[in-house]
Coordinates of C-alpha atoms in Angstrom, one line a residue:
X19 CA 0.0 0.0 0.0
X20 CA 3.0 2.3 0.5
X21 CA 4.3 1.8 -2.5
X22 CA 1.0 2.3 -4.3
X23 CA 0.4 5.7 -2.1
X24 CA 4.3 6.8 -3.5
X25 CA 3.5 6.1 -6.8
X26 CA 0.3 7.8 -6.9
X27 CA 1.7 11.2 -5.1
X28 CA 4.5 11.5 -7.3
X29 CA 2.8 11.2 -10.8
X30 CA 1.7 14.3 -12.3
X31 CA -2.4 13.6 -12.8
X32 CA -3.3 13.7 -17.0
X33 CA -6.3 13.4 -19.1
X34 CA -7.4 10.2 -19.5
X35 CA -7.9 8.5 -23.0
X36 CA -6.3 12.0 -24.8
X37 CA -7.0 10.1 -28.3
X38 CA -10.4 10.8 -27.4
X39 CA -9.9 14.3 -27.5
X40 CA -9.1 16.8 -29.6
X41 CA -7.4 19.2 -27.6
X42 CA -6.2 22.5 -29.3
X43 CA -5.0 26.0 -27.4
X44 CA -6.4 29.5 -28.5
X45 CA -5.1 33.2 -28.2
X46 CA -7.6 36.0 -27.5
X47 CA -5.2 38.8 -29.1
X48 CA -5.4 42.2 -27.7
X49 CA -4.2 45.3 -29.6
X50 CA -4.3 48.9 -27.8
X51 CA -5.2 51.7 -30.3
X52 CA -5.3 55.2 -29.3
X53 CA -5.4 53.6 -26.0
X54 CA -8.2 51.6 -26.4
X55 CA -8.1 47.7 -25.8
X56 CA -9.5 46.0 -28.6
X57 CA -9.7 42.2 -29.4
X58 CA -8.8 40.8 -32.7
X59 CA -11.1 38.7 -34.4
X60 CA -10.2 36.4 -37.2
X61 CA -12.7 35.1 -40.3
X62 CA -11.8 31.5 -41.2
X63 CA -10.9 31.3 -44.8
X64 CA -13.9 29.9 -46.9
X65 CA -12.1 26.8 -48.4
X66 CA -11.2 25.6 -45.1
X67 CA -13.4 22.0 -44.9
X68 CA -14.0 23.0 -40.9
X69 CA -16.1 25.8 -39.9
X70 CA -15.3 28.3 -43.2
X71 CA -16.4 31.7 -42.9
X72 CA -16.8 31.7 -39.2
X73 CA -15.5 33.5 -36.7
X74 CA -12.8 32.6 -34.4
X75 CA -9.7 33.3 -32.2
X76 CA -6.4 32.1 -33.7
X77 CA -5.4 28.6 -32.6
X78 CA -5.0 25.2 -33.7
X79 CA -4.1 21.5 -32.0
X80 CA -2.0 21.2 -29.7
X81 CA 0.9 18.7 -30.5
X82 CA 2.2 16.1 -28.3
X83 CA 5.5 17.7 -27.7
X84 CA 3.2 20.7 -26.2
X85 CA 0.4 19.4 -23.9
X86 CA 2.6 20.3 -20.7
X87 CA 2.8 23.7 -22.1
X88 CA -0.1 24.7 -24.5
X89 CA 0.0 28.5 -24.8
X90 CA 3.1 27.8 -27.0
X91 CA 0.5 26.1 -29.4
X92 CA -1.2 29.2 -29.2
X93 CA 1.9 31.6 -29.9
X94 CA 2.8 29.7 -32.2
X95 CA -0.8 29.1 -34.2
X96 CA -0.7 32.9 -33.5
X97 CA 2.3 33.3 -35.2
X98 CA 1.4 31.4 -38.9
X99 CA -2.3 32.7 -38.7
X100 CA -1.4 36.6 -38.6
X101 CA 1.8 36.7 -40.1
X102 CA 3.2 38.7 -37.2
X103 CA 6.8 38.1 -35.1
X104 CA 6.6 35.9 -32.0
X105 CA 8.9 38.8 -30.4
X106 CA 5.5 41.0 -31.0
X107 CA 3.4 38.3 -29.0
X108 CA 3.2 39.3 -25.5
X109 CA 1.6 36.3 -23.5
X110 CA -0.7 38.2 -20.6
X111 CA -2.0 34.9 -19.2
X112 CA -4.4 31.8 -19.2
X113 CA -8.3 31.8 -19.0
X114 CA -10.4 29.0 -18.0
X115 CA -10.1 26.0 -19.8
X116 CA -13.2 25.3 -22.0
X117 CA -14.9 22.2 -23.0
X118 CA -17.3 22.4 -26.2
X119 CA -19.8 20.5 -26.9
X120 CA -18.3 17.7 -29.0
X121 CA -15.9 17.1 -26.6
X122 CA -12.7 19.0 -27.8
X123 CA -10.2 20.3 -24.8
X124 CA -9.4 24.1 -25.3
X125 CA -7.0 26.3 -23.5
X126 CA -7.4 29.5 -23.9
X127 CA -4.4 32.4 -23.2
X128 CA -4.7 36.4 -23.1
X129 CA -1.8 38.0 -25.3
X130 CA -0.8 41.2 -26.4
X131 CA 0.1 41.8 -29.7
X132 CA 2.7 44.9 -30.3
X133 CA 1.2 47.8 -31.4
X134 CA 3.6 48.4 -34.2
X135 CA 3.2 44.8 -35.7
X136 CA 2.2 44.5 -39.2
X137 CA -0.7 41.4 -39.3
X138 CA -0.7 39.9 -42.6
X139 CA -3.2 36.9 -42.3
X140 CA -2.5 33.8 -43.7
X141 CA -4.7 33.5 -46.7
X142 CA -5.1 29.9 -47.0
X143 CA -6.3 29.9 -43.1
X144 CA -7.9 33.5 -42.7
X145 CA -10.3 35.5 -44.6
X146 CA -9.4 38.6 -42.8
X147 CA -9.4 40.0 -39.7
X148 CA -11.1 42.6 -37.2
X149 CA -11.2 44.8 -34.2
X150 CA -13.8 45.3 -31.7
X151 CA -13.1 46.9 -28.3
X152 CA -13.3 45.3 -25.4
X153 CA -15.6 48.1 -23.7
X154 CA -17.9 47.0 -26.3
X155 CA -18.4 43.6 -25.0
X156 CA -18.4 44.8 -21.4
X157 CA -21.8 46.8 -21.8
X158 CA -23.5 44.1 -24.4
X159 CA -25.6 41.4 -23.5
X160 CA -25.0 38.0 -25.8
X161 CA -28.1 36.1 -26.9
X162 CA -28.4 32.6 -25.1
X163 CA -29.4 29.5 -26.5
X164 CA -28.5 26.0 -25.6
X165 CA -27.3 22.4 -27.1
X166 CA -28.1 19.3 -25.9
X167 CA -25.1 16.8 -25.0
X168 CA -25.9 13.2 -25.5
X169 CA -24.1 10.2 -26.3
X170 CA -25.1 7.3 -29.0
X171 CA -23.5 3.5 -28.3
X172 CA -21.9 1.7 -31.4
X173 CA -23.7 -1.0 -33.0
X174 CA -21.3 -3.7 -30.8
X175 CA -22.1 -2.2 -27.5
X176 CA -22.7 -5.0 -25.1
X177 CA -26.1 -4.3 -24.5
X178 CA -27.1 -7.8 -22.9
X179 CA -25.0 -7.1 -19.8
X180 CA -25.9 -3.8 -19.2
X181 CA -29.4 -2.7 -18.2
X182 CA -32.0 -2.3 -20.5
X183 CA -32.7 1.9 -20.5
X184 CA -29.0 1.5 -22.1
X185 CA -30.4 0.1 -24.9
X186 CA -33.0 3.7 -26.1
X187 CA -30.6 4.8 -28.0
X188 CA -29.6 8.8 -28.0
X189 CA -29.7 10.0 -24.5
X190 CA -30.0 13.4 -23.2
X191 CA -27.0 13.8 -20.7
X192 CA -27.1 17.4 -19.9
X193 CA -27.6 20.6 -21.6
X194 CA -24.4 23.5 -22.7
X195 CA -25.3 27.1 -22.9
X196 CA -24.2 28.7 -26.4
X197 CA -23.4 32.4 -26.6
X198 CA -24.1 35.0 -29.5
X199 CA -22.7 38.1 -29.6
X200 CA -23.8 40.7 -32.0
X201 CA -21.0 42.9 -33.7
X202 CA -22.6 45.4 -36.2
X203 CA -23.2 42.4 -39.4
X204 CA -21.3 39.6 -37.5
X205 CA -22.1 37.3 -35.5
X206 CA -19.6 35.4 -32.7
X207 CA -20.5 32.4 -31.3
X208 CA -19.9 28.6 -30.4
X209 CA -16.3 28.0 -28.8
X210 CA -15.5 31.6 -29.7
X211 CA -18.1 33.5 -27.8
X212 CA -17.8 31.1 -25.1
X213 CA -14.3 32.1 -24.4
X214 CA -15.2 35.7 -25.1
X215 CA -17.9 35.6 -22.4
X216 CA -15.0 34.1 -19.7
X217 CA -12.9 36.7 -20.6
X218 CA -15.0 39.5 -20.2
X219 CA -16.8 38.0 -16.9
X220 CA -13.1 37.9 -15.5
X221 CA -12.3 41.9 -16.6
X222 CA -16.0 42.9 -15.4
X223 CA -16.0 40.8 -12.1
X224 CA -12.2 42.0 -11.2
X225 CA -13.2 45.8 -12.6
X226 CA -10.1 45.6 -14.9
X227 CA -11.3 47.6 -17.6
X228 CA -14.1 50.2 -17.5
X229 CA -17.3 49.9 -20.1
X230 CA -17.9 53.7 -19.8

């Protein structure tokens, strides 16, 4: 029992099953101008097979070499996706971590881009990007909706040793809020505006930035 109790204590805890997972790490990229905190935005290229046209925060998966340290996925995802130096990329610090709805893993990290840096999106990633200050977000109120998390068995699930409510198919397990923020034409959501909502719950709860 000893030995079990040292083995336990010194083992650093993991995710279990992480092929399970996808588990990628995001930046939420500030930029002061005139002053003024604003969040960059990026517009996923349209011939991207995953999600083209939306919104998002630049990011990508993290690689094996990086799950002890995922905000260098970030920087570096940060780094292809706008084109600017990782010398310009000043990393301000984590936000909660963030489970979506299909199950992917995502850390989310606060950085500063330099104000001088010249962004030139990757085109075969991003669309184009945009500003909106963070004051902004502060005073507005996102739309709410919801999704449904369930989970379906495989056709070779061993259904005769397991009781029988296991075998009605699609079950409700729970239900995720999903945020929608309004931006003049565009609309953030999903993954995206659940971050965004984190992040500004933190600044508005901590009064780190004021929305007048």
């Amino acid at each position: 029992m000893e030995n079990l109790k040292r083995l336990l204590n010194n083992r650093q805890p993991k995710l279990h099953n992480l092929r399970g997972y996808f588990i990628s790490a995001v930046l939420v990229p500030i930029i002061e101008v005139d002053g003024e905190m604003q969040v960059l935005f990026e517009v996923r290229s349209s011939s991207l097979k995953r999600q083209p046209g939306e919104i998002c925060f630049p990011g990508g998966m993290v690689e094996s070499g990086e799950l002890s340290r995922p905000q260098d996925t970030a920087v570096r995802e940060t780094v292809e996706e706008l084109g600017v130096l990782r010398e310009q990329i000043e990393l301000i610090g984590p936000l909660d971590y963030f489970i979506s709805p299909v199950g992917a893993l995502i850390y989310p990290y606060v950085g500063r881009i330099a104000g001088n840096a010249k962004i030139v999106p990757s085109p075969d990633e991003v669309q184009e990007v945009f500003l909106a200050p963070v004051k902004y977000f502060l005073s507005a109120r996102p739309a709410q909706s919801s999704i449904d998390v369930g989970t379906r068995y495989a056709a070779d699930f061993p259904f005769d040793r397991l009781p029988a409510y296991y075998k009605e198919g699609w079950r409700v397990l729970g239900t995720l809020p999903v945020y929608f923020y309004e931006y003049g034409n565009r609309l953030i959501w999903g993954a995206t505006a659940g971050i965004l909502h984190s992040f500004i719950d933190i600044c508005r709860e901590n009064m780190i930035i004021s929305s007048q």
